[in-house]
Coordinates of C-alpha atoms and ligand atoms in Angstrom, one line a residue:
X1 CA 75.9 132.6 104.5
X2 CA 72.5 133.5 103.1
X3 CA 72.7 134.3 99.4
X4 CA 70.3 136.8 97.9
X5 CA 68.1 135.6 95.0
X6 CA 69.6 138.4 93.0
X7 CA 73.1 136.9 93.5
X8 CA 72.0 133.4 92.8
X9 CA 70.1 134.3 89.6
X10 CA 73.1 136.2 88.3
X11 CA 75.6 133.5 89.3
X12 CA 73.5 130.7 87.7
X13 CA 73.0 132.8 84.5
X14 CA 76.7 133.4 84.0
X15 CA 77.8 129.9 84.9
X16 CA 75.2 128.1 82.7
X17 CA 73.5 124.7 83.5
X18 CA 76.7 122.8 83.9
X19 CA 78.4 125.4 86.0
X20 CA 76.6 125.2 89.3
X21 CA 75.0 122.8 91.9
X22 CA 72.9 123.3 94.9
X23 CA 71.8 119.7 95.7
X24 CA 72.6 118.4 99.1
X25 CA 74.9 115.6 97.9
X26 CA 77.1 117.8 95.8
X27 CA 77.3 120.4 98.6
X28 CA 78.2 117.8 101.1
X29 CA 80.8 116.2 98.8
X30 CA 82.8 119.4 98.5
X31 CA 82.4 120.2 102.2
X32 CA 84.0 116.9 103.3
X33 CA 87.8 116.8 103.2
X34 CA 89.8 113.7 102.4
X35 CA 90.7 112.8 105.9
X36 CA 87.2 113.5 107.2
X37 CA 88.6 115.0 110.4
X38 CA 86.5 118.2 110.1
X39 CA 83.3 119.0 108.3
X40 CA 82.6 122.1 106.3
X41 CA 79.4 123.5 104.7
X42 CA 78.6 125.6 101.7
X43 CA 75.5 127.1 100.2
X44 CA 76.5 127.0 96.5
X45 CA 78.9 125.1 94.3
X46 CA 80.3 127.0 91.3
X47 CA 81.9 125.0 88.5
X48 CA 83.2 127.5 86.0
X49 CA 84.3 126.2 82.7
X50 CA 86.6 129.1 81.6
X51 CA 88.8 131.9 82.9
X52 CA 86.3 134.4 81.8
X53 CA 83.6 132.7 83.8
X54 CA 85.8 132.6 86.9
X55 CA 86.5 136.4 86.4
X56 CA 82.8 137.2 86.0
X57 CA 81.9 135.1 89.1
X58 CA 84.6 136.7 91.2
X59 CA 83.4 140.2 90.1
X60 CA 79.8 139.3 91.0
X61 CA 80.9 138.0 94.4
X62 CA 82.7 141.3 95.0
X63 CA 79.6 143.2 94.1
X64 CA 77.5 141.2 96.6
X65 CA 80.1 140.7 99.3
X66 CA 80.0 137.0 98.9
X67 CA 83.0 135.1 100.1
X68 CA 84.4 132.1 98.2
X69 CA 86.7 129.1 98.8
X70 CA 88.6 128.0 95.7
X71 CA 88.8 124.2 95.6
X72 CA 90.8 121.7 93.5
X73 CA 90.9 118.1 94.5
X74 CA 90.1 118.8 98.2
X75 CA 93.1 116.6 99.2
X76 CA 94.7 119.4 101.3
X77 CA 95.4 118.5 104.9
X78 CA 95.2 121.8 106.8
X79 CA 91.5 122.8 106.4
X80 CA 92.2 125.4 103.7
X81 CA 90.2 124.2 100.7
X82 CA 87.1 123.1 102.6
X83 CA 84.3 125.7 102.7
X84 CA 83.0 126.9 106.0
X85 CA 80.0 128.9 104.9
X86 CA 81.6 130.4 101.8
X87 CA 80.5 129.4 98.3
X88 CA 82.8 126.8 96.8
X89 CA 84.5 127.6 93.5
X90 CA 85.6 124.3 92.2
X91 CA 88.1 124.2 89.4
X92 CA 87.3 120.7 88.4
X93 CA 85.9 121.6 84.9
X94 CA 89.0 123.4 83.9
X95 CA 91.5 120.7 83.0
X96 CA 92.7 121.5 79.5
X97 CA 96.3 121.2 78.4
X98 CA 96.7 124.5 76.4
X99 CA 100.3 123.9 75.1
X100 CA 103.3 121.6 75.3
X101 CA 106.6 123.0 74.1
X102 CA 109.4 120.3 74.4
X103 CA 112.0 122.7 73.1
X104 CA 111.3 125.4 75.7
X105 CA 110.7 122.6 78.2
X106 CA 107.3 124.0 79.2
X107 CA 103.7 123.0 79.5
X108 CA 100.7 125.3 79.9
X109 CA 97.8 123.6 81.7
X110 CA 94.6 124.6 83.4
X111 CA 94.5 124.7 87.2
X112 CA 91.8 122.0 87.6
X113 CA 93.8 119.3 85.9
X114 CA 95.1 116.6 88.2
X115 CA 98.8 116.3 88.6
X116 CA 98.8 113.0 86.8
X117 CA 97.7 114.8 83.6
X118 CA 100.8 117.0 83.7
X119 CA 103.0 114.0 84.3
X120 CA 101.4 112.1 81.4
X121 CA 101.5 115.0 79.0
X122 CA 105.2 115.6 79.8
X123 CA 105.9 111.9 79.2
X124 CA 104.1 111.9 75.9
X125 CA 106.4 114.7 74.8
X126 CA 109.5 112.7 76.0
X127 CA 109.9 115.1 79.0
X128 CA 109.4 114.8 82.7
X129 CA 107.3 116.8 85.1
X130 CA 108.9 115.7 88.3
X131 CA 106.4 116.5 91.1
X132 CA 105.2 113.3 92.6
X133 CA 103.1 112.6 95.7
X134 CA 100.5 110.1 97.0
X135 CA 97.5 112.2 96.0
X136 CA 98.7 112.8 92.4
X137 CA 95.5 111.2 90.9
X138 CA 93.3 113.8 92.6
X139 CA 95.4 116.8 93.7
X140 CA 95.2 119.6 91.0
X141 CA 97.7 121.9 89.5
X142 CA 96.0 124.9 91.1
X143 CA 95.9 123.2 94.6
X144 CA 99.5 122.1 94.3
X145 CA 100.7 125.6 93.5
X146 CA 98.4 127.2 96.1
X147 CA 99.9 124.9 98.8
X148 CA 103.4 124.9 97.3
X149 CA 103.3 121.1 97.5
X150 CA 106.5 119.1 98.0
X151 CA 106.4 115.3 97.5
X152 CA 109.1 112.8 96.9
X153 CA 111.4 114.5 94.4
X154 CA 112.0 117.8 96.2
X155 CA 115.6 116.8 96.9
X156 CA 116.4 117.2 93.2
X157 CA 113.8 119.3 91.6
X158 CA 112.5 121.5 94.5
X159 CA 108.9 122.3 95.5
X160 CA 106.0 123.3 93.3
X161 CA 107.1 126.9 93.6
X162 CA 110.3 126.0 91.8
X163 CA 108.4 124.2 89.0
X164 CA 106.3 127.1 87.7
X165 CA 107.4 129.5 85.0
X166 CA 104.2 131.5 84.9
X167 CA 100.6 131.8 86.1
X168 CA 97.2 133.1 85.0
X169 CA 95.2 134.4 88.0
X170 CA 91.8 135.9 88.6
X171 CA 92.4 138.6 91.2
X172 CA 89.8 139.3 94.0
X173 CA 88.8 142.4 91.9
X174 CA 87.8 140.0 89.1
X175 CA 90.6 141.3 86.9
X176 CA 92.6 138.6 85.0
X177 CA 96.4 138.7 85.3
X178 CA 97.9 136.9 82.4
X179 CA 101.4 135.9 83.5
X180 CA 101.7 132.7 81.6
X181 CA 105.2 133.5 80.5
X182 CA 107.4 130.5 79.6
X183 CA 110.5 132.6 80.2
X184 CA 113.3 131.5 82.6
X185 CA 114.7 135.0 82.8
X186 CA 112.3 137.9 83.3
X187 CA 113.5 140.5 85.8
X188 CA 110.7 143.1 85.3
X189 CA 109.6 143.9 88.9
X190 CA 108.0 141.9 91.7
X191 CA 107.8 138.2 90.7
X192 CA 104.0 137.9 91.1
X193 CA 103.8 134.2 90.5
X194 CA 105.5 133.7 93.8
X195 CA 102.9 135.8 95.6
X196 CA 100.2 133.3 94.6
X197 CA 102.3 130.1 95.2
X198 CA 101.6 128.9 98.7
X199 CA 98.8 131.5 99.2
X200 CA 96.2 128.8 99.7
X201 CA 93.7 130.6 97.5
X202 CA 93.6 133.7 99.7
X203 CA 94.9 136.1 97.1
X204 CA 93.2 135.0 93.9
X205 CA 92.1 132.1 91.8
X206 CA 94.8 130.4 89.7
X207 CA 93.2 129.4 86.4
X208 CA 96.3 128.1 84.5
X209 CA 100.0 127.6 84.9
X210 CA 103.1 127.3 82.8
X211 CA 105.1 124.4 84.3
X212 CA 108.8 123.6 83.8
X213 CA 109.6 120.3 82.1
X214 CA 112.9 118.4 82.4
X215 CA 114.6 115.6 80.4
X216 CA 113.4 112.1 81.0
X217 CA 115.5 110.1 83.3
X218 CA 115.9 106.4 84.2
X219 CA 115.3 105.7 87.9
X220 CA 116.9 103.2 90.1
X221 CA 115.4 102.5 93.5
X222 CA 116.9 100.8 96.5
X223 CA 115.3 99.6 99.7
X224 CA 117.9 99.8 102.5
X225 CA 117.7 98.5 106.1
X226 CA 119.4 100.6 108.8
X227 CA 119.9 100.1 112.5
X228 CA 119.4 103.8 113.6
X229 CA 118.1 107.1 112.4
X230 CA 121.6 108.5 112.8
X231 CA 122.8 105.9 110.2
X232 CA 119.9 107.0 108.0
X233 CA 121.0 110.7 107.8
X234 CA 124.7 109.7 107.5
X235 CA 123.7 107.4 104.6
X236 CA 122.0 110.4 102.9
X237 CA 125.2 112.4 103.1
X238 CA 127.3 109.5 101.9
X239 CA 124.9 108.7 99.0
X240 CA 125.1 112.4 97.9
X241 CA 128.9 112.3 98.1
X242 CA 128.7 109.5 95.5
X243 CA 125.7 110.4 93.5
X244 CA 125.5 114.2 93.9
X245 CA 122.3 115.8 92.7
X246 CA 121.2 112.6 91.0
X247 CA 119.7 111.5 94.3
X248 CA 116.0 112.2 93.6
X249 CA 114.3 110.8 96.6
X250 CA 115.4 109.7 100.1
X251 CA 112.5 108.6 102.2
X252 CA 112.6 107.1 105.7
X253 CA 110.1 104.4 106.6
X254 CA 110.0 102.9 110.1
X255 CA 109.5 99.1 110.4
X256 CA 106.2 99.5 112.3
X257 CA 104.8 101.5 109.3
X258 CA 105.4 98.4 107.1
X259 CA 103.5 96.2 109.6
X260 CA 100.7 98.8 109.7
X261 CA 100.4 98.8 105.8
X262 CA 100.4 95.0 105.8
X263 CA 97.6 94.9 108.4
X264 CA 95.5 97.1 106.1
X265 CA 96.7 95.7 102.8
X266 CA 97.4 91.9 103.3
X267 CA 98.8 91.5 99.7
X268 CA 101.7 93.9 100.3
X269 CA 105.0 92.0 100.9
X270 CA 107.9 93.4 102.9
X271 CA 110.6 93.5 100.1
X272 CA 113.4 92.5 102.4
X273 CA 112.2 91.5 105.9
X274 CA 114.5 92.6 108.7
X275 CA 114.4 93.2 112.5
X276 CA 116.1 96.6 112.1
X277 CA 113.9 99.6 113.0
X278 CA 114.4 101.8 109.8
X279 CA 114.2 101.4 106.0
X280 CA 115.3 104.0 103.5
X281 CA 113.7 104.2 100.0
X282 CA 116.4 105.9 97.9
X283 CA 116.1 106.8 94.3
X284 CA 118.9 107.8 91.9
X285 CA 118.0 109.0 88.4
X286 CA 120.2 109.7 85.4
X287 CA 119.9 109.8 81.7
X288 CA 121.0 106.2 81.4
X289 CA 119.9 103.4 83.6
X290 CA 123.2 101.6 83.6
X291 CA 124.9 104.7 85.0
X292 CA 122.3 105.2 87.7
X293 CA 122.6 101.6 88.7
X294 CA 126.4 101.9 88.8
X295 CA 126.2 105.0 91.0
X296 CA 123.7 103.3 93.3
X297 CA 125.8 100.2 93.7
X298 CA 128.9 102.2 94.4
X299 CA 127.2 104.3 97.0
X300 CA 125.7 101.2 98.7
X301 CA 129.0 99.4 98.7
X302 CA 130.5 102.4 100.5
X303 CA 127.6 102.4 102.9
X304 CA 128.2 98.8 103.8
X305 CA 131.9 99.5 104.4
X306 CA 131.0 102.5 106.6
X307 CA 128.6 100.3 108.5
X308 CA 125.7 102.6 107.7
X309 CA 123.5 100.0 106.0
X310 CA 122.9 96.4 107.0
X311 CA 121.2 95.2 104.0
X312 CA 120.0 96.6 100.7
X313 CA 117.9 95.6 97.7
X314 CA 118.2 97.4 94.4
X315 CA 115.0 97.0 92.3
X316 CA 115.7 94.9 89.2
X317 CA 112.5 95.8 87.5
X318 CA 110.0 98.7 87.3
X319 CA 107.4 96.4 89.0
X320 CA 109.8 95.8 91.9
X321 CA 110.5 99.5 92.3
X322 CA 106.8 100.2 92.2
X323 CA 106.3 97.6 95.0
X324 CA 108.8 99.6 97.2
X325 CA 106.9 102.8 96.4
X326 CA 103.5 101.3 97.1
X327 CA 104.5 100.7 100.7
X328 CA 105.7 104.3 101.1
X329 CA 102.7 105.9 99.4
X330 CA 100.2 103.7 101.3
X331 CA 101.3 104.8 104.7
X332 CA 99.0 107.9 104.9
X333 CA 96.0 105.9 103.5
X334 CA 96.6 102.9 105.9
X335 CA 97.1 105.3 108.9
X336 CA 93.6 106.6 108.3
X337 CA 92.1 103.1 108.4
X338 CA 94.4 101.8 111.3
X339 CA 92.9 103.8 114.2
X340 CA 93.3 107.2 115.9
X341 CA 96.3 109.1 114.6
X342 CA 97.5 112.5 115.7
X343 CA 99.3 113.7 112.6
X344 CA 102.0 116.4 112.1
X345 CA 104.0 117.7 109.2
X346 CA 107.3 119.1 110.6
X347 CA 110.7 120.0 109.3
X348 CA 114.0 120.1 111.2
X349 CA 117.5 120.4 109.9
X350 CA 118.5 117.0 108.5
X351 CA 121.4 116.6 110.9
X352 CA 119.0 117.1 113.9
X353 CA 116.5 114.4 112.8
X354 CA 117.9 111.5 115.0
X355 CA 117.9 113.6 118.2
X356 CA 114.5 115.1 117.4
X357 CA 113.1 111.6 116.9
X358 CA 114.5 110.3 120.2
X359 CA 113.5 113.1 122.5
X360 CA 110.0 113.6 120.9
X361 CA 109.2 109.9 121.2
X362 CA 110.3 109.9 124.8
X363 CA 108.2 112.9 125.7
X364 CA 105.1 111.4 124.0
X365 CA 105.5 108.0 125.6
X366 CA 105.9 109.6 129.0
X367 CA 102.5 111.1 128.5
X368 CA 100.9 108.3 126.6
X369 CA 102.8 105.0 127.0
X370 CA 100.7 103.0 124.6
X371 CA 101.2 105.5 121.7
X372 CA 102.8 104.0 118.7
X373 CA 105.0 106.5 116.8
X374 CA 105.0 106.4 113.1
X375 CA 107.5 108.9 111.7
X376 CA 108.1 108.7 108.0
X377 CA 108.7 110.8 105.0
X378 CA 111.0 113.1 103.1
X379 CA 114.1 112.8 105.3
X380 CA 116.2 114.2 102.5
X381 CA 114.4 117.5 102.9
X382 CA 114.4 117.3 106.7
X383 CA 110.6 116.8 106.5
X384 CA 108.9 114.2 108.7
X385 CA 105.2 113.1 108.8
X386 CA 105.1 112.4 112.5
X387 CA 102.1 110.6 113.9
X388 CA 101.2 109.2 117.3
X389 CA 98.9 106.3 116.6
X390 CA 96.5 104.1 118.5
X391 CA 95.3 101.0 116.6
X392 CA 91.6 100.5 116.1
X393 CA 90.1 98.6 119.0
X394 CA 93.0 99.4 121.4
X395 CA 92.2 98.1 124.9
X396 CA 92.3 101.5 126.6
X397 CA 92.0 104.2 123.9
X398 CA 93.4 107.5 125.2
X399 CA 94.9 109.2 122.2
X400 CA 92.1 111.3 121.0
X401 CA 91.8 112.9 124.4
X402 CA 95.5 113.7 124.4
X403 CA 95.8 115.0 120.8
X404 CA 96.4 118.7 121.7
X405 CA 99.1 117.8 124.3
X406 CA 100.8 115.5 121.8
X407 CA 100.7 118.2 119.1
X408 CA 102.2 120.7 121.6
X409 CA 105.0 118.2 122.3
X410 CA 105.8 117.6 118.6
X411 CA 105.6 121.3 117.6
X412 CA 107.6 122.5 120.6
X413 CA 110.4 120.0 119.9
X414 CA 110.4 120.9 116.2
X415 CA 110.7 124.6 117.0
X416 CA 113.4 123.9 119.6
X417 CA 115.5 122.2 116.9
X418 CA 115.2 125.2 114.7
X419 CA 112.4 123.6 112.6
X420 CA 109.0 124.3 111.2
X421 CA 105.5 123.1 112.2
X422 CA 104.4 123.1 108.7
X423 CA 106.9 121.7 106.2
X424 CA 104.8 121.1 103.1
X425 CA 101.1 121.0 103.9
X426 CA 100.6 124.7 104.6
X427 CA 98.6 126.6 107.1
X428 CA 94.9 126.7 106.3
X429 CA 92.7 127.2 109.4
X430 CA 94.4 124.4 111.2
X431 CA 97.7 126.0 112.0
X432 CA 96.8 129.7 111.4
X433 CA 96.6 130.8 115.0
X434 CA 99.5 128.6 116.3
X435 CA 101.7 130.1 113.5
X436 CA 100.6 133.6 114.3
X437 CA 101.7 133.1 117.9
X438 CA 105.2 131.9 116.9
X439 CA 106.2 133.7 113.8
X440 CA 107.6 137.3 114.0
X441 CA 104.9 140.0 114.2
X442 CA 106.7 141.7 111.3
X443 CA 106.1 138.7 109.1
X444 CA 102.4 138.4 110.1
X445 CA 101.9 142.1 109.5
X446 CA 103.5 141.9 106.1
X447 CA 101.3 139.0 105.2
X448 CA 98.1 140.8 106.3
X449 CA 99.2 143.9 104.4
X450 CA 99.5 141.8 101.2
X451 CA 96.2 140.2 101.8
X452 CA 94.5 143.5 102.4
X453 CA 96.0 145.2 99.4
X454 CA 94.8 142.5 97.0
X455 CA 91.6 141.6 98.7
X456 CA 90.4 144.6 100.7
X457 CA 86.9 143.2 101.1
X458 CA 88.1 139.8 102.4
X459 CA 86.1 137.7 100.0
X460 CA 88.9 135.3 98.8
X461 CA 89.1 132.3 101.1
X462 CA 88.9 134.4 104.3
X463 CA 90.6 133.4 107.5
X464 CA 93.0 130.9 105.9
X465 CA 96.7 131.5 106.4
X466 CA 96.1 134.8 108.3
X467 CA 93.1 135.9 110.3
X468 CA 91.0 138.5 108.5
X469 CA 87.9 138.8 110.6
Ligands
LIG501 C1 97.5 110.6 100.4 C2 98.0 112.0 100.4 C3 99.4 112.2 100.2 C4 99.9 113.5 100.2 N1 101.2 113.7 100.1 C5 101.7 114.9 100.0 C6 103.1 115.2 99.9 O1 103.9 114.2 99.8 N2 103.5 116.4 99.8 C7 102.6 117.5 99.9 O2 103.1 118.6 99.8 N3 101.3 117.3 100.0 C8 100.8 116.1 100.1 N4 99.5 115.9 100.3 C9 98.6 117.1 100.4 C10 97.8 117.6 99.2 O3 97.7 116.6 98.2 C11 98.3 118.9 98.7 O4 98.0 119.9 99.7 C12 97.7 119.3 97.4 O5 98.6 120.3 96.9 C13 96.3 120.0 97.4 O6 95.8 120.0 96.0 P1 94.2 120.0 95.8 O7 94.0 120.2 94.4 O8 93.6 118.8 96.4 O9 93.8 121.3 96.6 P2 92.7 121.5 97.6 O10 92.8 120.6 98.8 O11 91.4 121.6 96.9 O12 93.0 123.0 98.1 C14 94.2 123.3 98.8 C15 94.4 124.8 98.9 O13 94.6 125.4 97.6 C16 93.5 126.3 97.3 N5 93.2 126.1 95.9 C17 92.9 125.0 95.2 N6 92.8 125.3 93.9 C18 93.1 126.6 93.7 C19 93.2 127.4 92.6 N7 93.0 127.0 91.4 N8 93.5 128.7 92.8 C20 93.7 129.2 94.1 N9 93.7 128.4 95.2 C21 93.4 127.1 95.0 C22 92.4 125.9 98.2 O14 91.6 127.1 98.5 C23 93.1 125.5 99.4 O15 93.5 126.6 100.2 C24 99.0 114.6 100.3 C25 97.6 114.4 100.5 C26 97.1 113.1 100.5 C27 95.7 112.9 100.6

C-alpha cells in the first residue's frame, strides 16, 4: 500500500517520535510471525502510547482509506496479526495496569501487556488470573482476547472470553467505547465485549480490559502413563468423578513427543520412563494443598484399580511439577526445530478422541508411511494439536509436498466426528476460505453483516476471519 505524504505527516505528528517506525528492520520484525511459515510486509509501524492516540490514528486511517492490522505479541498461529500490506498498529507500548481490585476480584489492564503481567499482578494481590499457555511471556491481553485463547486451564476456568468483565475498544470509526465495567451482572442490551472477543482485530482495537480474578489455589500435578487413548479419556472421566471441577488441566502427551523434546533439549529428563504410548499431565487445584493431594491420590488409586493407569508420579515439589510442565510446553517449540511439521488445531467430542486418533493416523500413514504423528494437547477440552512430522534430515523427505493432502485428511476426519478445524487458534487468513466452505451460509452472512456494520470501509484487519474484498 502506498501511503500519501499527507497521511504519513499527520500520523507521525499525532504519534510523536516514540510512536512510529519506518526502518527496514522494524518493519520486517513485525511482518515475520513466530513460526516463520509465511512472510508479511508493512509500510508503516504505529506504536501508539494511549487510547486517545489509537483513536486519532484510526480516525486518520478512515479519512485516508488506510487499512491497518492490530498486533500484540505476534504469536498467533493463523496469519491474522501479521500485516500483508496494511500498516501495523502495535500495542506494545500500552502495557499499564490501571487498577487491581481484590474485593471485586478484577484487574484493569492495557491491551499490550503480556499475559505474564496479568498473572503476576493477580498474584501480588493474592489472587489468580488463570489463563496459562506456552506463549504467555509474549502473547498480549489484546491478542488473547482477540483470538479467544484457550490454554491449559480451560477445563476449569474457560477460555479468554469467559475471563473478561469489560473492554475498552477503539471502533473503526475512531470512536472510543468505554465498556470497562467490572460488573458480573449487567443485562443492558447486546453484550458488546463478546463481539470483540475472538474477532481477530477485524472489528476494532481493544485498548484495555477488565479481567476476572479468582482465589489463589494450591496445585498438585501428576504424570500418568497409559496404554491407550481410550484409557486416557476414561481416566479423565474417572478423575472428574473423584475431583469434580477441581481438575484444572488434563493434557495428553504421546511418548514420541517426549523423545522429540529430548532430542532438541538434551537436559530434559523423562520424569517416569515407560514403554507405554501415552502420558497424561493432570492437575488438580484446591484452596489447600493437602486436600488437592488427597483427591489426586484417591483418583489415581481408583484409576489403578480400574486398569486405566499403569504408573503415576505425583509431583512432590513445585520444581518437579514445573519439570512435567516444561515437557508439555516445549512440544510446540521443539516441533519447530525438529523438521517439517504439518500442524493442526482441531477439536472433537472427548469421547470420540480415541477413534479419531486411530483412523486419522491410519489415513495419513497410508498416504505417507514415514510420517510421524505427534498429537498432544488439551484432551480435557477435546482439543488436540495434531501434527504430521518429518525429522530434519529424513532420508526421503516428502511431507512438505503432501501438506495440503494431510490437512485435508485431518480436517475431514475432525468434521466427520462432529468436531472443529479451529479449536483455539482462530481463523485468520489461514482457515478463512476453508471455514467459509464448511460453515452454514447463514453464519457467514451474519458475520459479514456485523463486519460491514462496524467497519463499512473495510480498514480494520481486512480479509481475516471473513473475506471482505
Ligand atoms: C508456543 C506457543 C504456544 C501457544 N499455545 C496456545 C494455547 O495453548 N492456546 C491458545 O489458544 N493459543 C496458543 N498459542 C497461540 C497464541 O499465543 C495466541 O493466539 C495469542 O492469543 C495471540 O496473542 P498475541 O498478543 O501474540 O496476538 P497477535 O498474534 O499479535 O494477534 C493475534 C490476533 O489478534 C489481533 N490483535 C492483537 N492485539 C489486538 C488488540 N489489542 N485489539 C484488537 N485485535 C488485536 C491481531 O490483529 C490478530 O488478529 C500459542 C502460541 C505459541 C507461539
